[in-house]
Amino acid sequence: MKNVAYVLMLIGISWGCRPKNDISPKTAPVDNAFGLKYKDKTIIKAEGLKSTLELSELEDGRCIGKNIVCVWAGDIWVTLVFDNNKVVKLRLDGPTLDQLTSLPAPIPMEAAYTKEARVELNNVPYIVRLERVDVKNLNEEWAGSTPKENYTVWLKIFKG
């Protein structure tokens, strides 16, 4: 009986000491990945830096759905806005059919959208990187029909 109580106590301690949920935190430290939900804001904290960041727009153009034949897998675009009205547009690329079949093919780029971008915050250069995008309850007919509130955009900000 002592062993059972001891194990339960250890489980309780480890459960209480687990890391905080990193989705839409009130503050997000530099150099740590964090998730941000659509229209949510967080404060970026670093040496002498305190800047608000909002996920202001998100578009899922991936070719995901039933009975759909795709030549291009599509992309996810996100727009971030810092409190100094600095707008950062990021994109995760989907591969082309040629890339999926291992043939060399260029990836068309839309102007102003990349996976990471440089931004000056308090006159210090930082890099904002789009790590990944998670989606709950993806619309099986067409990804773009999924409510934006179902998305979590994972970002990492670090000195550049």
GROMACS .gro file of C-alpha atoms in nm:
model
  160
    1MET     CA    1   0.000   0.000   0.000
    2LYS     CA    2   0.292   0.233   0.075
    3ASN     CA    3   0.427   0.176  -0.276
    4VAL     CA    4   0.095   0.270  -0.435
    5ALA     CA    5   0.075   0.588  -0.228
    6TYR     CA    6   0.435   0.672  -0.317
    7VAL     CA    7   0.371   0.621  -0.692
    8LEU     CA    8   0.054   0.832  -0.679
    9MET     CA    9   0.243   1.107  -0.498
   10LEU     CA   10   0.516   1.105  -0.766
   11ILE     CA   11   0.256   1.120  -1.044
   12GLY     CA   12   0.088   1.415  -0.871
   13ILE     CA   13   0.418   1.600  -0.832
   14SER     CA   14   0.521   1.540  -1.193
   15TRP     CA   15   0.175   1.646  -1.317
   16GLY     CA   16   0.196   1.970  -1.121
   17CYS     CA   17   0.548   2.039  -1.251
   18ARG     CA   18   0.474   1.987  -1.619
   19PRO     CA   19   0.552   2.281  -1.850
   20LYS     CA   20   0.289   2.546  -1.902
   21ASN     CA   21   0.078   2.539  -2.214
   22ASP     CA   22   0.272   2.737  -2.474
   23ILE     CA   23  -0.036   2.823  -2.681
   24SER     CA   24  -0.117   3.194  -2.681
   25PRO     CA   25   0.086   3.271  -2.369
   26LYS     CA   26   0.050   3.615  -2.210
   27THR     CA   27   0.424   3.659  -2.256
   28ALA     CA   28   0.653   3.472  -2.493
   29PRO     CA   29   1.026   3.473  -2.425
   30VAL     CA   30   1.271   3.507  -2.710
   31ASP     CA   31   1.439   3.183  -2.827
   32ASN     CA   32   1.147   2.958  -2.724
   33ALA     CA   33   0.884   2.831  -2.967
   34PHE     CA   34   0.525   2.919  -2.880
   35GLY     CA   35   0.184   2.875  -3.036
   36LEU     CA   36  -0.043   3.164  -3.125
   37LYS     CA   37  -0.412   3.131  -3.205
   38TYR     CA   38  -0.596   3.342  -3.462
   39LYS     CA   39  -0.654   3.701  -3.340
   40ASP     CA   40  -0.468   3.630  -3.013
   41LYS     CA   41  -0.192   3.855  -2.883
   42THR     CA   42   0.119   3.792  -2.677
   43ILE     CA   43   0.398   4.008  -2.541
   44ILE     CA   44   0.749   3.932  -2.660
   45LYS     CA   45   1.001   3.978  -2.379
   46ALA     CA   46   1.379   4.010  -2.415
   47GLU     CA   47   1.659   4.232  -2.286
   48GLY     CA   48   1.485   4.568  -2.257
   49LEU     CA   49   1.222   4.460  -2.509
   50LYS     CA   50   0.849   4.437  -2.454
   51SER     CA   51   0.655   4.421  -2.779
   52THR     CA   52   0.300   4.303  -2.849
   53LEU     CA   53   0.249   4.050  -3.129
   54GLU     CA   54  -0.085   3.954  -3.286
   55LEU     CA   55  -0.175   3.682  -3.536
   56SER     CA   56  -0.394   3.908  -3.749
   57GLU     CA   57  -0.460   3.692  -4.055
   58LEU     CA   58  -0.433   3.331  -4.164
   59GLU     CA   59  -0.513   3.161  -4.494
   60ASP     CA   60  -0.495   2.789  -4.563
   61GLY     CA   61  -0.453   2.728  -4.934
   62ARG     CA   62  -0.342   2.368  -4.905
   63CYS     CA   63  -0.494   2.113  -5.136
   64ILE     CA   64  -0.638   1.880  -4.875
   65GLY     CA   65  -0.976   1.719  -4.911
   66LYS     CA   66  -1.174   1.424  -5.034
   67ASN     CA   67  -1.188   1.352  -5.406
   68ILE     CA   68  -0.945   1.631  -5.492
   69VAL     CA   69  -0.660   1.582  -5.738
   70CYS     CA   70  -0.375   1.827  -5.675
   71VAL     CA   71  -0.074   1.932  -5.876
   72TRP     CA   72   0.031   2.175  -5.600
   73ALA     CA   73  -0.002   2.089  -5.231
   74GLY     CA   74  -0.067   2.453  -5.144
   75ASP     CA   75   0.058   2.685  -4.873
   76ILE     CA   76  -0.043   2.837  -4.542
   77TRP     CA   77   0.001   3.215  -4.511
   78VAL     CA   78   0.002   3.408  -4.184
   79THR     CA   79   0.021   3.779  -4.112
   80LEU     CA   80   0.167   3.899  -3.782
   81VAL     CA   81   0.142   4.255  -3.651
   82PHE     CA   82   0.375   4.398  -3.387
   83ASP     CA   83   0.266   4.689  -3.166
   84ASN     CA   84   0.482   4.928  -3.367
   85ASN     CA   85   0.255   4.847  -3.667
   86LYS     CA   86   0.533   4.638  -3.821
   87VAL     CA   87   0.363   4.376  -4.040
   88VAL     CA   88   0.535   4.042  -4.101
   89LYS     CA   89   0.398   3.797  -4.358
   90LEU     CA   90   0.511   3.434  -4.340
   91ARG     CA   91   0.435   3.123  -4.543
   92LEU     CA   92   0.486   2.749  -4.519
   93ASP     CA   93   0.531   2.599  -4.866
   94GLY     CA   94   0.359   2.293  -4.994
   95PRO     CA   95   0.558   2.079  -5.237
   96THR     CA   96   0.476   2.053  -5.606
   97LEU     CA   97   0.378   1.726  -5.767
   98ASP     CA   98   0.726   1.719  -5.926
   99GLN     CA   99   0.889   1.750  -5.585
  100LEU     CA  100   0.673   1.471  -5.450
  101THR     CA  101   0.793   1.245  -5.733
  102SER     CA  102   1.157   1.353  -5.680
  103LEU     CA  103   1.194   1.554  -6.001
  104PRO     CA  104   1.367   1.892  -5.969
  105ALA     CA  105   1.123   2.180  -5.995
  106PRO     CA  106   1.136   2.544  -5.882
  107ILE     CA  107   0.897   2.658  -5.610
  108PRO     CA  108   0.706   2.970  -5.715
  109MET     CA  109   0.731   3.241  -5.451
  110GLU     CA  110   0.473   3.506  -5.377
  111ALA     CA  111   0.616   3.847  -5.303
  112ALA     CA  112   0.671   3.926  -4.935
  113TYR     CA  113   0.594   3.576  -4.802
  114THR     CA  114   0.871   3.354  -4.662
  115LYS     CA  115   0.911   3.109  -4.373
  116GLU     CA  116   1.105   3.366  -4.169
  117ALA     CA  117   1.155   3.740  -4.167
  118ARG     CA  118   1.379   3.999  -4.004
  119VAL     CA  119   1.217   4.262  -3.786
  120GLU     CA  120   1.364   4.547  -3.581
  121LEU     CA  121   1.229   4.571  -3.228
  122ASN     CA  122   1.371   4.851  -3.010
  123ASN     CA  123   1.643   4.896  -3.276
  124VAL     CA  124   1.759   4.536  -3.229
  125PRO     CA  125   1.731   4.291  -3.522
  126TYR     CA  126   1.524   3.978  -3.457
  127ILE     CA  127   1.416   3.690  -3.677
  128VAL     CA  128   1.057   3.566  -3.666
  129ARG     CA  129   1.027   3.209  -3.792
  130LEU     CA  130   0.711   3.015  -3.872
  131GLU     CA  131   0.791   2.669  -3.734
  132ARG     CA  132   0.467   2.484  -3.808
  133VAL     CA  133   0.089   2.514  -3.813
  134ASP     CA  134  -0.145   2.280  -3.624
  135VAL     CA  135  -0.512   2.244  -3.709
  136LYS     CA  136  -0.792   2.093  -3.501
  137ASN     CA  137  -1.090   1.944  -3.686
  138LEU     CA  138  -0.962   2.013  -4.036
  139ASN     CA  139  -1.248   2.037  -4.285
  140GLU     CA  140  -1.218   1.715  -4.484
  141GLU     CA  141  -1.382   1.861  -4.794
  142TRP     CA  142  -1.155   2.165  -4.825
  143ALA     CA  143  -0.885   2.289  -4.583
  144GLY     CA  144  -0.967   2.655  -4.655
  145SER     CA  145  -1.316   2.605  -4.508
  146THR     CA  146  -1.179   2.520  -4.164
  147PRO     CA  147  -1.255   2.798  -3.910
  148LYS     CA  148  -0.946   3.011  -3.843
  149GLU     CA  149  -0.998   2.966  -3.469
  150ASN     CA  150  -0.901   2.598  -3.515
  151TYR     CA  151  -0.544   2.689  -3.614
  152THR     CA  152  -0.236   2.727  -3.394
  153VAL     CA  153   0.064   2.894  -3.555
  154TRP     CA  154   0.395   2.795  -3.394
  155LEU     CA  155   0.656   3.071  -3.397
  156LYS     CA  156   1.009   3.123  -3.276
  157ILE     CA  157   1.164   3.466  -3.232
  158PHE     CA  158   1.537   3.509  -3.181
  159LYS     CA  159   1.808   3.770  -3.223
  160GLY     CA  160   1.931   3.793  -3.577
   0.00000   0.00000   0.00000
